[in-house]
PDB file of C-alpha atoms and ligand atoms in Angstrom:
ATOM      1  CA  UNK A   1       0.000   0.000   0.000  1.00 87.00           C
ATOM      2  CA  UNK A   2       1.442   3.362  -1.004  1.00 95.00           C
ATOM      3  CA  UNK A   3       1.932   6.011   1.689  1.00 97.00           C
ATOM      4  CA  UNK A   4      -0.540   8.333  -0.074  1.00 96.00           C
ATOM      5  CA  UNK A   5       1.490  11.548   0.005  1.00 97.00           C
ATOM      6  CA  UNK A   6       2.040  13.558  -3.162  1.00 96.00           C
ATOM      7  CA  UNK A   7       4.895  15.834  -4.090  1.00 96.00           C
ATOM      8  CA  UNK A   8       4.018  19.362  -2.932  1.00 96.00           C
ATOM      9  CA  UNK A   9       7.095  21.326  -3.925  1.00 96.00           C
ATOM     10  CA  UNK A  10      10.850  21.329  -4.123  1.00 96.00           C
ATOM     11  CA  UNK A  11      13.109  23.983  -2.658  1.00 97.00           C
ATOM     12  CA  UNK A  12      16.242  24.437  -4.742  1.00 95.00           C
ATOM     13  CA  UNK A  13      19.265  26.473  -3.832  1.00 95.00           C
ATOM     14  CA  UNK A  14      21.074  28.638  -6.356  1.00 94.00           C
ATOM     15  CA  UNK A  15      23.999  31.053  -6.415  1.00 95.00           C
ATOM     16  CA  UNK A  16      21.658  33.336  -8.400  1.00 94.00           C
ATOM     17  CA  UNK A  17      18.119  32.738  -7.096  1.00 93.00           C
ATOM     18  CA  UNK A  18      16.699  35.636  -9.118  1.00 93.00           C
ATOM     19  CA  UNK A  19      17.908  34.158 -12.415  1.00 92.00           C
ATOM     20  CA  UNK A  20      16.417  30.764 -11.575  1.00 92.00           C
ATOM     21  CA  UNK A  21      13.155  32.381 -10.442  1.00 92.00           C
ATOM     22  CA  UNK A  22      13.032  34.349 -13.694  1.00 90.00           C
ATOM     23  CA  UNK A  23      13.562  31.131 -15.670  1.00 87.00           C
ATOM     24  CA  UNK A  24      10.671  29.289 -14.008  1.00 90.00           C
ATOM     25  CA  UNK A  25       8.451  32.371 -14.180  1.00 88.00           C
ATOM     26  CA  UNK A  26       9.063  32.706 -17.927  1.00 82.00           C
ATOM     27  CA  UNK A  27       9.006  29.048 -18.955  1.00 78.00           C
ATOM     28  CA  UNK A  28       6.682  27.411 -16.432  1.00 84.00           C
ATOM     29  CA  UNK A  29       4.154  30.232 -16.066  1.00 86.00           C
ATOM     30  CA  UNK A  30       4.818  30.762 -12.359  1.00 90.00           C
ATOM     31  CA  UNK A  31       4.311  33.912 -10.316  1.00 92.00           C
ATOM     32  CA  UNK A  32       7.053  34.877  -7.898  1.00 92.00           C
ATOM     33  CA  UNK A  33       6.365  35.965  -4.327  1.00 89.00           C
ATOM     34  CA  UNK A  34       9.239  37.071  -2.109  1.00 86.00           C
ATOM     35  CA  UNK A  35       9.025  34.996   1.073  1.00 87.00           C
ATOM     36  CA  UNK A  36      11.736  36.009   3.517  1.00 87.00           C
ATOM     37  CA  UNK A  37      15.065  34.573   2.424  1.00 89.00           C
ATOM     38  CA  UNK A  38      13.384  32.559  -0.312  1.00 94.00           C
ATOM     39  CA  UNK A  39      11.338  33.174  -3.405  1.00 94.00           C
ATOM     40  CA  UNK A  40       8.165  31.157  -3.696  1.00 94.00           C
ATOM     41  CA  UNK A  41       6.861  30.523  -7.193  1.00 94.00           C
ATOM     42  CA  UNK A  42       3.333  29.306  -7.860  1.00 94.00           C
ATOM     43  CA  UNK A  43       1.489  28.208 -10.986  1.00 91.00           C
ATOM     44  CA  UNK A  44      -1.598  26.073 -11.633  1.00 89.00           C
ATOM     45  CA  UNK A  45      -0.863  22.831  -9.738  1.00 88.00           C
ATOM     46  CA  UNK A  46       2.777  23.653  -9.184  1.00 91.00           C
ATOM     47  CA  UNK A  47       4.973  25.347  -6.644  1.00 94.00           C
ATOM     48  CA  UNK A  48       8.718  25.836  -6.272  1.00 95.00           C
ATOM     49  CA  UNK A  49      10.895  27.604  -3.723  1.00 96.00           C
ATOM     50  CA  UNK A  50      14.356  28.978  -4.470  1.00 96.00           C
ATOM     51  CA  UNK A  51      16.909  30.505  -2.166  1.00 95.00           C
ATOM     52  CA  UNK A  52      20.589  31.345  -2.028  1.00 96.00           C
ATOM     53  CA  UNK A  53      23.050  28.455  -1.925  1.00 96.00           C
ATOM     54  CA  UNK A  54      25.025  26.123  -4.162  1.00 95.00           C
ATOM     55  CA  UNK A  55      23.706  25.155  -7.603  1.00 94.00           C
ATOM     56  CA  UNK A  56      22.183  21.709  -8.228  1.00 93.00           C
ATOM     57  CA  UNK A  57      21.213  21.230  -4.610  1.00 95.00           C
ATOM     58  CA  UNK A  58      17.883  20.433  -3.066  1.00 96.00           C
ATOM     59  CA  UNK A  59      17.194  22.336   0.155  1.00 97.00           C
ATOM     60  CA  UNK A  60      14.308  19.993   0.723  1.00 98.00           C
ATOM     61  CA  UNK A  61      11.537  18.111  -1.035  1.00 98.00           C
ATOM     62  CA  UNK A  62       8.102  18.644   0.531  1.00 98.00           C
ATOM     63  CA  UNK A  63       5.452  15.926   0.335  1.00 98.00           C
ATOM     64  CA  UNK A  64       1.861  16.577   1.246  1.00 97.00           C
ATOM     65  CA  UNK A  65      -0.888  14.502   2.803  1.00 98.00           C
ATOM     66  CA  UNK A  66      -4.488  15.609   2.240  1.00 96.00           C
ATOM     67  CA  UNK A  67      -5.209  15.837   5.924  1.00 96.00           C
ATOM     68  CA  UNK A  68      -3.354  16.082   9.214  1.00 97.00           C
ATOM     69  CA  UNK A  69      -4.571  12.696  10.505  1.00 97.00           C
ATOM     70  CA  UNK A  70      -2.858  10.896   7.638  1.00 98.00           C
ATOM     71  CA  UNK A  71       0.317  12.899   8.305  1.00 98.00           C
ATOM     72  CA  UNK A  72       0.251  11.963  12.000  1.00 97.00           C
ATOM     73  CA  UNK A  73      -0.331   8.261  11.238  1.00 97.00           C
ATOM     74  CA  UNK A  74       2.543   8.332   8.773  1.00 97.00           C
ATOM     75  CA  UNK A  75       4.858  10.084  11.240  1.00 97.00           C
ATOM     76  CA  UNK A  76       4.237   7.416  13.862  1.00 96.00           C
ATOM     77  CA  UNK A  77       5.721   4.847  11.459  1.00 95.00           C
ATOM     78  CA  UNK A  78       8.894   6.807  10.598  1.00 96.00           C
ATOM     79  CA  UNK A  79      11.872   5.979  12.817  1.00 94.00           C
ATOM     80  CA  UNK A  80      12.797   8.982  14.966  1.00 94.00           C
ATOM     81  CA  UNK A  81      16.504   8.423  14.176  1.00 94.00           C
ATOM     82  CA  UNK A  82      15.857   9.736  10.638  1.00 92.00           C
ATOM     83  CA  UNK A  83      14.130  12.917  11.797  1.00 96.00           C
ATOM     84  CA  UNK A  84      15.848  16.304  11.627  1.00 97.00           C
ATOM     85  CA  UNK A  85      14.867  19.922  12.309  1.00 97.00           C
ATOM     86  CA  UNK A  86      12.120  21.280  10.070  1.00 97.00           C
ATOM     87  CA  UNK A  87      13.531  23.829   7.575  1.00 96.00           C
ATOM     88  CA  UNK A  88      12.684  27.338   8.844  1.00 93.00           C
ATOM     89  CA  UNK A  89       9.860  28.327   6.499  1.00 92.00           C
ATOM     90  CA  UNK A  90       6.360  29.266   7.564  1.00 90.00           C
ATOM     91  CA  UNK A  91       4.393  27.509   4.841  1.00 92.00           C
ATOM     92  CA  UNK A  92       4.334  24.070   6.439  1.00 96.00           C
ATOM     93  CA  UNK A  93       1.506  22.633   8.535  1.00 96.00           C
ATOM     94  CA  UNK A  94       2.215  22.870  12.306  1.00 96.00           C
ATOM     95  CA  UNK A  95       2.383  19.045  12.357  1.00 96.00           C
ATOM     96  CA  UNK A  96       4.973  18.905   9.548  1.00 98.00           C
ATOM     97  CA  UNK A  97       8.234  17.095  10.171  1.00 98.00           C
ATOM     98  CA  UNK A  98      11.484  16.486   8.305  1.00 98.00           C
ATOM     99  CA  UNK A  99      13.887  13.613   7.724  1.00 98.00           C
ATOM    100  CA  UNK A 100      17.319  13.455   6.070  1.00 97.00           C
ATOM    101  CA  UNK A 101      18.436  10.657   3.748  1.00 97.00           C
ATOM    102  CA  UNK A 102      21.963   9.174   3.879  1.00 97.00           C
ATOM    103  CA  UNK A 103      23.181  11.729   1.296  1.00 97.00           C
ATOM    104  CA  UNK A 104      21.804  14.588   3.425  1.00 97.00           C
ATOM    105  CA  UNK A 105      18.785  15.372   1.224  1.00 97.00           C
ATOM    106  CA  UNK A 106      16.011  16.709   3.444  1.00 98.00           C
ATOM    107  CA  UNK A 107      12.445  15.515   2.982  1.00 98.00           C
ATOM    108  CA  UNK A 108       9.530  17.354   4.609  1.00 98.00           C
ATOM    109  CA  UNK A 109       6.128  15.789   5.154  1.00 98.00           C
ATOM    110  CA  UNK A 110       3.293  18.253   5.560  1.00 98.00           C
ATOM    111  CA  UNK A 111      -0.493  18.340   5.145  1.00 97.00           C
ATOM    112  CA  UNK A 112      -3.048  20.576   3.487  1.00 94.00           C
ATOM    113  CA  UNK A 113      -4.684  21.409   0.179  1.00 90.00           C
ATOM    114  CA  UNK A 114      -2.848  21.654  -3.121  1.00 85.00           C
ATOM    115  CA  UNK A 115      -1.831  25.010  -4.541  1.00 77.00           C
ATOM    116  CA  UNK A 116      -5.028  26.577  -5.886  1.00 81.00           C
ATOM    117  CA  UNK A 117      -3.692  28.901  -8.561  1.00 87.00           C
ATOM    118  CA  UNK A 118      -6.283  28.774 -11.382  1.00 85.00           C
ATOM    119  CA  UNK A 119      -5.238  27.634 -14.840  1.00 85.00           C
ATOM    120  CA  UNK A 120      -5.774  29.950 -17.789  1.00 80.00           C
ATOM    121  CA  UNK A 121      -5.410  29.517 -21.537  1.00 70.00           C
ATOM    122  CA  UNK A 122      -2.075  31.295 -21.348  1.00 72.00           C
ATOM    123  CA  UNK A 123      -0.884  29.401 -18.265  1.00 78.00           C
ATOM    124  CA  UNK A 124      -2.098  25.801 -18.485  1.00 77.00           C
ATOM    125  CA  UNK A 125      -2.094  23.352 -15.579  1.00 81.00           C
ATOM    126  CA  UNK A 126       0.854  21.069 -14.902  1.00 83.00           C
ATOM    127  CA  UNK A 127       1.337  19.427 -11.542  1.00 86.00           C
ATOM    128  CA  UNK A 128       4.711  19.017  -9.873  1.00 87.00           C
ATOM    129  CA  UNK A 129       4.707  15.216  -9.939  1.00 89.00           C
ATOM    130  CA  UNK A 130       8.185  13.723  -9.586  1.00 91.00           C
ATOM    131  CA  UNK A 131      11.813  14.539  -9.140  1.00 93.00           C
ATOM    132  CA  UNK A 132      15.121  12.720  -9.368  1.00 94.00           C
ATOM    133  CA  UNK A 133      18.299  12.651  -7.369  1.00 95.00           C
ATOM    134  CA  UNK A 134      21.750  11.441  -8.304  1.00 95.00           C
ATOM    135  CA  UNK A 135      23.626   9.439  -5.729  1.00 97.00           C
ATOM    136  CA  UNK A 136      26.857   7.465  -5.568  1.00 97.00           C
ATOM    137  CA  UNK A 137      24.996   4.709  -3.709  1.00 97.00           C
ATOM    138  CA  UNK A 138      21.505   4.067  -5.110  1.00 97.00           C
ATOM    139  CA  UNK A 139      21.068   0.908  -3.010  1.00 97.00           C
ATOM    140  CA  UNK A 140      21.632   2.870   0.217  1.00 98.00           C
ATOM    141  CA  UNK A 141      19.142   5.561  -0.782  1.00 98.00           C
ATOM    142  CA  UNK A 142      16.636   2.953  -1.960  1.00 97.00           C
ATOM    143  CA  UNK A 143      16.868   1.264   1.424  1.00 97.00           C
ATOM    144  CA  UNK A 144      16.161   4.599   3.115  1.00 98.00           C
ATOM    145  CA  UNK A 145      13.182   5.659   1.022  1.00 98.00           C
ATOM    146  CA  UNK A 146      11.631   2.175   0.811  1.00 97.00           C
ATOM    147  CA  UNK A 147      12.392   0.762   4.247  1.00 97.00           C
ATOM    148  CA  UNK A 148      12.471   3.860   6.485  1.00 96.00           C
ATOM    149  CA  UNK A 149       9.840   5.996   4.737  1.00 97.00           C
ATOM    150  CA  UNK A 150       7.680   3.317   3.109  1.00 97.00           C
ATOM    151  CA  UNK A 151       7.929   4.500  -0.491  1.00 97.00           C
ATOM    152  CA  UNK A 152       6.976   1.727  -2.946  1.00 95.00           C
ATOM    153  CA  UNK A 153       9.549   0.457  -5.438  1.00 94.00           C
ATOM    154  CA  UNK A 154       8.090   0.369  -8.962  1.00 94.00           C
ATOM    155  CA  UNK A 155      11.127  -0.541 -11.064  1.00 93.00           C
ATOM    156  CA  UNK A 156      14.813  -1.153 -10.635  1.00 94.00           C
ATOM    157  CA  UNK A 157      17.576  -0.858 -13.221  1.00 93.00           C
ATOM    158  CA  UNK A 158      20.581  -3.128 -12.822  1.00 93.00           C
ATOM    159  CA  UNK A 159      23.830  -3.463 -14.747  1.00 93.00           C
ATOM    160  CA  UNK A 160      24.996  -6.876 -16.086  1.00 93.00           C
ATOM    161  CA  UNK A 161      26.622  -7.579 -12.699  1.00 95.00           C
ATOM    162  CA  UNK A 162      23.280  -7.112 -10.955  1.00 94.00           C
ATOM    163  CA  UNK A 163      24.314  -3.800  -9.356  1.00 94.00           C
ATOM    164  CA  UNK A 164      21.448  -1.355  -8.860  1.00 94.00           C
ATOM    165  CA  UNK A 165      22.059   1.660 -11.144  1.00 94.00           C
ATOM    166  CA  UNK A 166      18.682   3.397 -10.938  1.00 94.00           C
ATOM    167  CA  UNK A 167      15.286   2.900  -9.376  1.00 94.00           C
ATOM    168  CA  UNK A 168      11.831   4.442  -9.464  1.00 93.00           C
ATOM    169  CA  UNK A 169       9.665   4.786  -6.355  1.00 94.00           C
ATOM    170  CA  UNK A 170       6.049   5.844  -5.933  1.00 95.00           C
ATOM    171  CA  UNK A 171       3.982   7.296  -3.119  1.00 96.00           C
ATOM    172  CA  UNK A 172       0.571   6.906  -4.773  1.00 94.00           C
ATOM    173  CA  UNK A 173      -0.773   5.189  -7.897  1.00 92.00           C
ATOM    174  CA  UNK A 174       1.569   6.982 -10.306  1.00 89.00           C
ATOM    175  CA  UNK A 175       4.617   4.979 -11.371  1.00 91.00           C
ATOM    176  CA  UNK A 176       7.251   7.194  -9.797  1.00 91.00           C
ATOM    177  CA  UNK A 177       7.366  10.302  -7.684  1.00 95.00           C
ATOM    178  CA  UNK A 178      11.059   9.857  -6.914  1.00 95.00           C
ATOM    179  CA  UNK A 179      13.788   8.473  -9.158  1.00 94.00           C
ATOM    180  CA  UNK A 180      17.300   7.678  -7.956  1.00 95.00           C
ATOM    181  CA  UNK A 181      20.149   7.538 -10.454  1.00 94.00           C
ATOM    182  CA  UNK A 182      23.597   6.178  -9.698  1.00 95.00           C
ATOM    183  CA  UNK A 183      26.220   8.818 -10.556  1.00 95.00           C
ATOM    184  CA  UNK A 184      29.734   9.779  -9.453  1.00 96.00           C
ATOM    185  CA  UNK A 185      28.451  12.516  -7.140  1.00 94.00           C
ATOM    186  CA  UNK A 186      25.248  13.256  -5.282  1.00 96.00           C
ATOM    187  CA  UNK A 187      23.176  16.146  -6.632  1.00 95.00           C
ATOM    188  CA  UNK A 188      19.699  17.175  -7.667  1.00 95.00           C
ATOM    189  CA  UNK A 189      18.884  15.816 -11.127  1.00 93.00           C
ATOM    190  CA  UNK A 190      15.479  17.059 -12.366  1.00 91.00           C
ATOM    191  CA  UNK A 191      11.861  17.711 -11.531  1.00 90.00           C
ATOM    192  CA  UNK A 192       8.868  17.025 -13.714  1.00 89.00           C
ATOM    193  CA  UNK A 193       5.517  18.722 -14.071  1.00 83.00           C
ATOM    194  CA  UNK A 194       2.711  16.459 -15.297  1.00 84.00           C
ATOM    195  CA  UNK A 195       0.201  17.905 -17.779  1.00 78.00           C
ATOM    196  CA  UNK A 196      -3.372  16.522 -18.014  1.00 76.00           C
ATOM    197  CA  UNK A 197      -2.587  14.716 -21.269  1.00 72.00           C
ATOM    198  CA  UNK A 198       0.186  14.417 -23.783  1.00 66.00           C
ATOM    199  CA  UNK A 199      -1.777  16.717 -26.066  1.00 65.00           C
ATOM    200  CA  UNK A 200      -1.068  19.464 -23.504  1.00 68.00           C
ATOM    201  CA  UNK A 201       2.590  18.597 -23.697  1.00 64.00           C
ATOM    202  CA  UNK A 202       2.345  19.349 -27.380  1.00 61.00           C
ATOM    203  CA  UNK A 203       0.603  22.688 -26.915  1.00 63.00           C
ATOM    204  CA  UNK A 204       3.764  24.796 -26.965  1.00 65.00           C
ATOM    205  CA  UNK A 205       4.950  22.766 -29.929  1.00 73.00           C
ATOM    206  CA  UNK A 206       3.776  23.456 -33.425  1.00 79.00           C
ATOM    207  CA  UNK A 207       4.592  19.887 -34.471  1.00 84.00           C
ATOM    208  CA  UNK A 208       6.163  16.817 -32.918  1.00 84.00           C
ATOM    209  CA  UNK A 209       7.743  15.047 -31.236  1.00 89.00           C
ATOM    210  CA  UNK A 210       7.935  12.880 -34.345  1.00 92.00           C
ATOM    211  CA  UNK A 211      10.323  11.124 -36.680  1.00 93.00           C
ATOM    212  CA  UNK A 212      10.623  12.148 -40.293  1.00 92.00           C
ATOM    213  CA  UNK A 213      10.632   9.401 -42.925  1.00 93.00           C
ATOM    214  CA  UNK A 214      13.129  11.130 -45.221  1.00 93.00           C
ATOM    215  CA  UNK A 215      16.201  11.683 -43.057  1.00 91.00           C
ATOM    216  CA  UNK A 216      14.850   9.488 -40.218  1.00 92.00           C
ATOM    217  CA  UNK A 217      15.471  12.340 -37.759  1.00 90.00           C
ATOM    218  CA  UNK A 218      13.516  12.745 -34.517  1.00 90.00           C
ATOM    219  CA  UNK A 219      12.195  16.267 -34.209  1.00 88.00           C
ATOM    220  CA  UNK A 220       9.862  18.806 -32.758  1.00 84.00           C
ATOM    221  CA  UNK A 221       9.013  22.276 -33.990  1.00 84.00           C
ATOM    222  CA  UNK A 222       7.895  25.478 -32.327  1.00 77.00           C
ATOM    223  CA  UNK A 223       6.882  28.751 -33.940  1.00 70.00           C
ATOM    224  CA  UNK A 224       9.143  31.774 -33.803  1.00 61.00           C
ATOM    225  CA  UNK A 225       7.575  35.228 -33.253  1.00 57.00           C
ATOM    226  CA  UNK A 226       7.042  35.600 -37.030  1.00 63.00           C
ATOM    227  CA  UNK A 227       5.373  32.188 -37.364  1.00 70.00           C
ATOM    228  CA  UNK A 228       8.345  30.475 -38.983  1.00 74.00           C
ATOM    229  CA  UNK A 229       8.753  26.857 -37.954  1.00 77.00           C
ATOM    230  CA  UNK A 230      11.830  26.433 -35.773  1.00 75.00           C
ATOM    231  CA  UNK A 231      12.927  22.800 -35.529  1.00 81.00           C
ATOM    232  CA  UNK A 232      15.099  20.924 -33.093  1.00 80.00           C
ATOM    233  CA  UNK A 233      16.099  17.503 -34.348  1.00 82.00           C
ATOM    234  CA  UNK A 234      18.427  14.610 -33.727  1.00 87.00           C
ATOM    235  CA  UNK A 235      19.643  11.365 -35.299  1.00 90.00           C
ATOM    236  CA  UNK A 236      19.508  12.483 -38.947  1.00 89.00           C
ATOM    237  CA  UNK A 237      20.573   9.779 -41.377  1.00 92.00           C
ATOM    238  CA  UNK A 238      24.237   9.671 -42.358  1.00 91.00           C
ATOM    239  CA  UNK A 239      24.507   9.164 -46.149  1.00 91.00           C
ATOM    240  CA  UNK A 240      27.208   7.334 -48.082  1.00 92.00           C
ATOM    241  CA  UNK A 241      28.307   9.170 -51.281  1.00 92.00           C
ATOM    242  CA  UNK A 242      26.638   6.579 -53.524  1.00 94.00           C
ATOM    243  CA  UNK A 243      23.344   6.511 -51.614  1.00 94.00           C
ATOM    244  CA  UNK A 244      20.442   5.787 -53.955  1.00 94.00           C
ATOM    245  CA  UNK A 245      17.688   8.377 -54.223  1.00 93.00           C
ATOM    246  CA  UNK A 246      14.823   7.437 -51.957  1.00 92.00           C
ATOM    247  CA  UNK A 247      11.163   7.559 -52.962  1.00 90.00           C
ATOM    248  CA  UNK A 248       8.353   8.111 -50.427  1.00 90.00           C
ATOM    249  CA  UNK A 249       4.593   8.385 -50.911  1.00 88.00           C
ATOM    250  CA  UNK A 250       3.089  11.830 -50.311  1.00 88.00           C
ATOM    251  CA  UNK A 251       1.280  11.125 -47.040  1.00 86.00           C
ATOM    252  CA  UNK A 252       1.463  12.106 -43.394  1.00 89.00           C
ATOM    253  CA  UNK A 253       3.466   9.040 -42.374  1.00 90.00           C
ATOM    254  CA  UNK A 254       6.233  10.039 -44.746  1.00 90.00           C
ATOM    255  CA  UNK A 255       6.717  13.331 -42.962  1.00 90.00           C
ATOM    256  CA  UNK A 256       6.154  11.811 -39.526  1.00 92.00           C
ATOM    257  CA  UNK A 257       6.495   8.062 -39.041  1.00 92.00           C
ATOM    258  CA  UNK A 258       4.975   8.433 -35.555  1.00 90.00           C
ATOM    259  CA  UNK A 259       1.796  10.311 -36.298  1.00 87.00           C
ATOM    260  CA  UNK A 260       0.378  13.565 -37.606  1.00 85.00           C
ATOM    261  CA  UNK A 261       2.211  15.757 -40.054  1.00 85.00           C
ATOM    262  CA  UNK A 262       2.010  19.311 -41.290  1.00 79.00           C
ATOM    263  CA  UNK A 263       1.104  18.757 -44.945  1.00 81.00           C
ATOM    264  CA  UNK A 264       2.190  21.855 -46.851  1.00 84.00           C
ATOM    265  CA  UNK A 265       0.147  20.766 -49.857  1.00 81.00           C
TER     266      UNK A 265
HETATM  267 FE1  FE2 B   1      11.560  12.387 -14.902  1.00 96.13          FE
END
């Protein structure tokens, strides 16, 4: 049985918090509120805190239970040896508590409603859903999150020697809310915001992700301010000098082997 908490927000540190806040405001449609030593950014379904500190570091990850009773029941199952001081921010529930994993990443468990910023056509919803950490010892971190905190292991990735190289853990019905990747050094890796459907993922894109038939390149396209298509692509075919001329039928699948195409004629 999953613990039932969902990711509420991450708090990242940065040597230039304003630049990072500006990035998320511009690209993730979030509004910035100064909040003491931190900046709190909110968008429809998503929240992020940023404050001064080293790059690529998590100050904490905050998980949220719907109600305080569930938080209290969960806390009673977490060994007190893992518990540390709650980070000094006033947006947690009074019953919130914090733990630290073996790499020193702090996890806060709190309770309350989700961020209620309304979605608009210009700023669509996307919920902060999972994040990933790099660690030099994935097995040690897996043991912490699974055995001390009760996260549920969904998948493990092993090398040919059977050594755990990555794993994916969940806290509710969604496949992973936390991913752990083996790497030379511990650091924050990424966070992900889940849109209601993959069609929403495509909204900022004019076309793609797809794979062209001619050229076999994977691509997506956005529109520049003048409406020109601007493409980003990868894996284009490498041609030998004597390559025969190819012939493709004029149909959508030729321009996109994976689905819809922009047919210019
Ligand atoms: Fe991810």
